[in-house]
Amino acid sequence: MTAQNLLVELFVEELPPKALKKLGDAFASVLADQLKAQGLAPADAVVTAFASPRRLAAHVTGVLARAADKAVSQKLMPVSVGLDASGQPTPALLKRLGALGADASAVAGLKRAPDGKAEALFYESVAPGVELAAGLQKALDESLAKLPIPKVMSYQLETDCELPGWSSVNFVRPAHGLVALHGSTVVPVKALGLTSGNSTRGHRFEAAVSPVVLKDADSYAVTLLKDGSVIASFAERKAEIVRQLAAAAAKVGGGCRPIEDDALLDEVTALVERPNVLICEFESQFLGVPQECLILTMKANQKYFPLLDAQGKLTNKFLVVSNISPTDASAVIGGNERVVRPRLADAKFFFDQDRKKTLASRVEGLGKVVYHNKLGTQGERTERVRSIARAIGQQLGGDVLAKSADNAAQLAKTDLLTDMVGEFPELQGIMGGYYARHDGLTEDIAFAIEDHYRPRFAGDELPRSNVGVVVALADKLETLVGMFGIGNLPTGDKDPFALRRHALGVVRMLVDKDLPLSLNRLVALAARPFVEQLLPGGSGLVPVELMPPDADENYLYALNQHFGVEKSTGLELKSFIFDRLAGSLREQGYTSQEVDAVLALQPQRLGEVARRLAAVRAFAALPEAPALAAANKRIGNILKKSEGEGAAVQQALLVEPAEQALFAAMQTTVPAANARFDVGDHTASLQSLAALRAPVDAFFDGVMVNADDPALKANRLGLLRELHNAMNRVADLSRLAT
């Protein structure tokens, strides 16, 4: 059985550009997996996916014309059921053999083998290998069925169907051709009302010949490029666009470079079959509009690549990736310049109109915009964010920071009412910063309005000023507490209010800025304005100012009760935030053990987490660490079983030499460790505990904790509880035990 390479192509009308790459990869991978499962392709077969606007294709190496025969052993039934006392086949066995296409003559060849506690009969046969035509048909059907199609179209077939003009087919786009070549031989398969052949079509406008006839599977990409003017490979087409963009920017000169946007690059790659990059320009007068507006309208509406100068400022030049390559490209260039002009004029109009009203004059309008049917309007939300921002600002910077944060929070959402943000929602915050500067507000306020959505995504920059950090924290905490308060928690992959991103943003600001804020207190601060707004008389709860810094809040529970949420989501919210922190730390290279050890204590100041992790890592490297971690785990288990027992340690009740030695060692080691912990030297604090290894080991070797004398038992439990508390101030060391 000679192996040859296989090529399958489905020729269709223009596919959705944002889904093309995923469609091409899925088509090729499922097709190849099915061929491998049937024994038609080897496990190490090289699979190459092709995807262009009008085709999905796959090239698979080493495909057999017929799969190898396969020995099959089928369990029939227990021997006691299949054979009678004289060894003759029972009717049940003969019936089962008949179902497999065998008769009584096969009984003598049946294999007897143990099967659990009993002996069973097995029928051994050879299954003929599947023919490529049948195997490919199955693989093709499966690959089409499993395509991640964003939206299905229904269209009617005109030929090769039962009712021409009436028979319907459902697929992402109407299909017009099917190629299946094994080497140079056409494999007869059908799909979507099409029969396979060896010809396809090239570029819609610039193909040298039509149809394009393929000599064999291996010549697909070369022939399609030569005769069809199509670069079939998505990756090669993308690389060619990148090369041409760089060359065009170099031609413009002045250190210009095209804007970097992978999503735009992928989309444009999915729009053209043979790219041709052209240089265009617009009138310089439009450069007075914020460059973010111009860049967004060119990218989102026209799929252009704006050119930035060496300083990162927008120029009046842009690059177009055309699908045609005329000898004289002036008409194409002129057409694109003519199309972009009204887009830029609209942006300029919006910018000019918006500046006629100050941000402060728009505050009242937020009261007419619904935020959430249970949580009120954007105006009410703004008041809650202001309250949270004032409280955080007061803690971090006193009256000055609190006042600036209050002003910024009041104006942060007003740009939602502007024409520019109404047209381009992606510019919310950014336009607010521009309009704030136009209104004569300070740079701190402008930055805070612009940055309060940050970080918008993983790896995004944090707010640039303290005011921005306070407002961003307040905004995200208000969203988290509000959604958890009404029981609107994310489930699975559904997170419509981006609560995971908000929680990660809170984590990053608290950690990276090392803010001296308690997480419990922050949740309480964020929940209080909801209670004051939504519950009569603020429900009479204790003011946050009177609560201890690390006390658990009870405002969220009041919200849950108000909205009929059965259980309190306060603990869930904190766990949700710690889960985001744990994931972030693991991505940074910390082990699960290290992260679990530190976060098991749920430290309230998240800025300390990095120092605690460093201390745990240094401690784990000590030779004493494994024994102390194991002892810590043992102590924890003992204390769990003796919940509520134990007493303050009385030195007079320490009768065994080992417990006396441990107590003496703790008198010097524990105060030293605590002193270092109190000044923030977590590494030294943990390392000083290494001196306890020998006395701890001796204690467990020579002392019976559960003594018959209740006083001795309580005293020893008290000693272990003191030791356990001292060892677990930085992290839960038992999590390091293997």
PDB file of N, CA and C in Angstrom, residues 702-731:
ATOM      1  N   GLY A 702       9.507  12.487  72.370  1.00  0.00           N
ATOM      2  CA  GLY A 702       9.544  12.160  73.797  1.00  0.00           C
ATOM      3  C   GLY A 702       8.351  12.594  74.610  1.00  0.00           C
ATOM      4  N   VAL A 703       7.326  13.240  73.982  1.00  0.00           N
ATOM      5  CA  VAL A 703       6.201  13.762  74.763  1.00  0.00           C
ATOM      6  C   VAL A 703       4.884  13.221  74.207  1.00  0.00           C
ATOM      7  N   MET A 704       4.025  12.739  75.085  1.00  0.00           N
ATOM      8  CA  MET A 704       2.678  12.313  74.729  1.00  0.00           C
ATOM      9  C   MET A 704       1.741  13.503  74.939  1.00  0.00           C
ATOM     10  N   VAL A 705       1.236  14.073  73.835  1.00  0.00           N
ATOM     11  CA  VAL A 705       0.390  15.264  73.944  1.00  0.00           C
ATOM     12  C   VAL A 705      -0.908  14.937  74.675  1.00  0.00           C
ATOM     13  N   ASN A 706      -1.569  13.841  74.263  1.00  0.00           N
ATOM     14  CA  ASN A 706      -2.842  13.458  74.878  1.00  0.00           C
ATOM     15  C   ASN A 706      -2.593  12.673  76.175  1.00  0.00           C
ATOM     16  N   ALA A 707      -2.044  13.385  77.146  1.00  0.00           N
ATOM     17  CA  ALA A 707      -1.735  12.751  78.432  1.00  0.00           C
ATOM     18  C   ALA A 707      -3.022  12.427  79.185  1.00  0.00           C
ATOM     19  N   ASP A 708      -2.925  11.469  80.092  1.00  0.00           N
ATOM     20  CA  ASP A 708      -4.087  11.098  80.899  1.00  0.00           C
ATOM     21  C   ASP A 708      -4.492  12.227  81.839  1.00  0.00           C
ATOM     22  N   ASP A 709      -3.500  12.974  82.312  1.00  0.00           N
ATOM     23  CA  ASP A 709      -3.762  14.095  83.207  1.00  0.00           C
ATOM     24  C   ASP A 709      -4.337  15.261  82.387  1.00  0.00           C
ATOM     25  N   PRO A 710      -5.599  15.683  82.595  1.00  0.00           N
ATOM     26  CA  PRO A 710      -6.203  16.763  81.800  1.00  0.00           C
ATOM     27  C   PRO A 710      -5.393  18.060  81.841  1.00  0.00           C
ATOM     28  N   ALA A 711      -4.787  18.363  82.978  1.00  0.00           N
ATOM     29  CA  ALA A 711      -4.016  19.606  83.089  1.00  0.00           C
ATOM     30  C   ALA A 711      -2.777  19.563  82.208  1.00  0.00           C
ATOM     31  N   LEU A 712      -2.079  18.413  82.215  1.00  0.00           N
ATOM     32  CA  LEU A 712      -0.900  18.268  81.361  1.00  0.00           C
ATOM     33  C   LEU A 712      -1.282  18.348  79.893  1.00  0.00           C
ATOM     34  N   LYS A 713      -2.397  17.680  79.531  1.00  0.00           N
ATOM     35  CA  LYS A 713      -2.850  17.694  78.137  1.00  0.00           C
ATOM     36  C   LYS A 713      -3.177  19.114  77.680  1.00  0.00           C
ATOM     37  N   ALA A 714      -3.937  19.850  78.510  1.00  0.00           N
ATOM     38  CA  ALA A 714      -4.306  21.222  78.153  1.00  0.00           C
ATOM     39  C   ALA A 714      -3.072  22.101  78.023  1.00  0.00           C
ATOM     40  N   ASN A 715      -2.093  21.903  78.892  1.00  0.00           N
ATOM     41  CA  ASN A 715      -0.871  22.704  78.857  1.00  0.00           C
ATOM     42  C   ASN A 715      -0.077  22.426  77.582  1.00  0.00           C
ATOM     43  N   ARG A 716       0.000  21.143  77.200  1.00  0.00           N
ATOM     44  CA  ARG A 716       0.750  20.785  75.988  1.00  0.00           C
ATOM     45  C   ARG A 716       0.031  21.284  74.725  1.00  0.00           C
ATOM     46  N   LEU A 717      -1.293  21.212  74.732  1.00  0.00           N
ATOM     47  CA  LEU A 717      -2.041  21.768  73.598  1.00  0.00           C
ATOM     48  C   LEU A 717      -1.833  23.274  73.505  1.00  0.00           C
ATOM     49  N   GLY A 718      -1.789  23.946  74.672  1.00  0.00           N
ATOM     50  CA  GLY A 718      -1.524  25.383  74.672  1.00  0.00           C
ATOM     51  C   GLY A 718      -0.150  25.699  74.118  1.00  0.00           C
ATOM     52  N   LEU A 719       0.852  24.872  74.477  1.00  0.00           N
ATOM     53  CA  LEU A 719       2.210  25.069  73.962  1.00  0.00           C
ATOM     54  C   LEU A 719       2.237  24.910  72.443  1.00  0.00           C
ATOM     55  N   LEU A 720       1.540  23.864  71.953  1.00  0.00           N
ATOM     56  CA  LEU A 720       1.504  23.635  70.499  1.00  0.00           C
ATOM     57  C   LEU A 720       0.752  24.755  69.781  1.00  0.00           C
ATOM     58  N   ARG A 721      -0.300  25.277  70.420  1.00  0.00           N
ATOM     59  CA  ARG A 721      -1.049  26.363  69.779  1.00  0.00           C
ATOM     60  C   ARG A 721      -0.170  27.608  69.662  1.00  0.00           C
ATOM     61  N   GLU A 722       0.608  27.916  70.696  1.00  0.00           N
ATOM     62  CA  GLU A 722       1.532  29.064  70.624  1.00  0.00           C
ATOM     63  C   GLU A 722       2.566  28.847  69.521  1.00  0.00           C
ATOM     64  N   LEU A 723       3.082  27.635  69.448  1.00  0.00           N
ATOM     65  CA  LEU A 723       4.068  27.317  68.422  1.00  0.00           C
ATOM     66  C   LEU A 723       3.455  27.429  67.027  1.00  0.00           C
ATOM     67  N   HIS A 724       2.240  26.906  66.879  1.00  0.00           N
ATOM     68  CA  HIS A 724       1.547  26.940  65.585  1.00  0.00           C
ATOM     69  C   HIS A 724       1.312  28.377  65.140  1.00  0.00           C
ATOM     70  N   ASN A 725       0.862  29.225  66.059  1.00  0.00           N
ATOM     71  CA  ASN A 725       0.626  30.633  65.717  1.00  0.00           C
ATOM     72  C   ASN A 725       1.918  31.328  65.318  1.00  0.00           C
ATOM     73  N   ALA A 726       2.992  31.037  66.032  1.00  0.00           N
ATOM     74  CA  ALA A 726       4.279  31.677  65.743  1.00  0.00           C
ATOM     75  C   ALA A 726       4.816  31.251  64.384  1.00  0.00           C
ATOM     76  N   MET A 727       4.639  29.978  64.043  1.00  0.00           N
ATOM     77  CA  MET A 727       5.190  29.465  62.784  1.00  0.00           C
ATOM     78  C   MET A 727       4.394  29.917  61.564  1.00  0.00           C
ATOM     79  N   ASN A 728       3.127  30.296  61.762  1.00  0.00           N
ATOM     80  CA  ASN A 728       2.261  30.573  60.617  1.00  0.00           C
ATOM     81  C   ASN A 728       1.885  32.045  60.468  1.00  0.00           C
ATOM     82  N   ARG A 729       2.717  32.933  60.921  1.00  0.00           N
ATOM     83  CA  ARG A 729       2.422  34.351  60.750  1.00  0.00           C
ATOM     84  C   ARG A 729       2.673  34.801  59.316  1.00  0.00           C
ATOM     85  N   VAL A 730       3.708  34.291  58.688  1.00  0.00           N
ATOM     86  CA  VAL A 730       4.040  34.683  57.310  1.00  0.00           C
ATOM     87  C   VAL A 730       3.235  33.862  56.313  1.00  0.00           C
ATOM     88  N   ALA A 731       3.143  32.554  56.570  1.00  0.00           N
ATOM     89  CA  ALA A 731       2.449  31.650  55.655  1.00  0.00           C
ATOM     90  C   ALA A 731       2.065  30.388  56.416  1.00  0.00           C
TER      91      ALA A 731
END
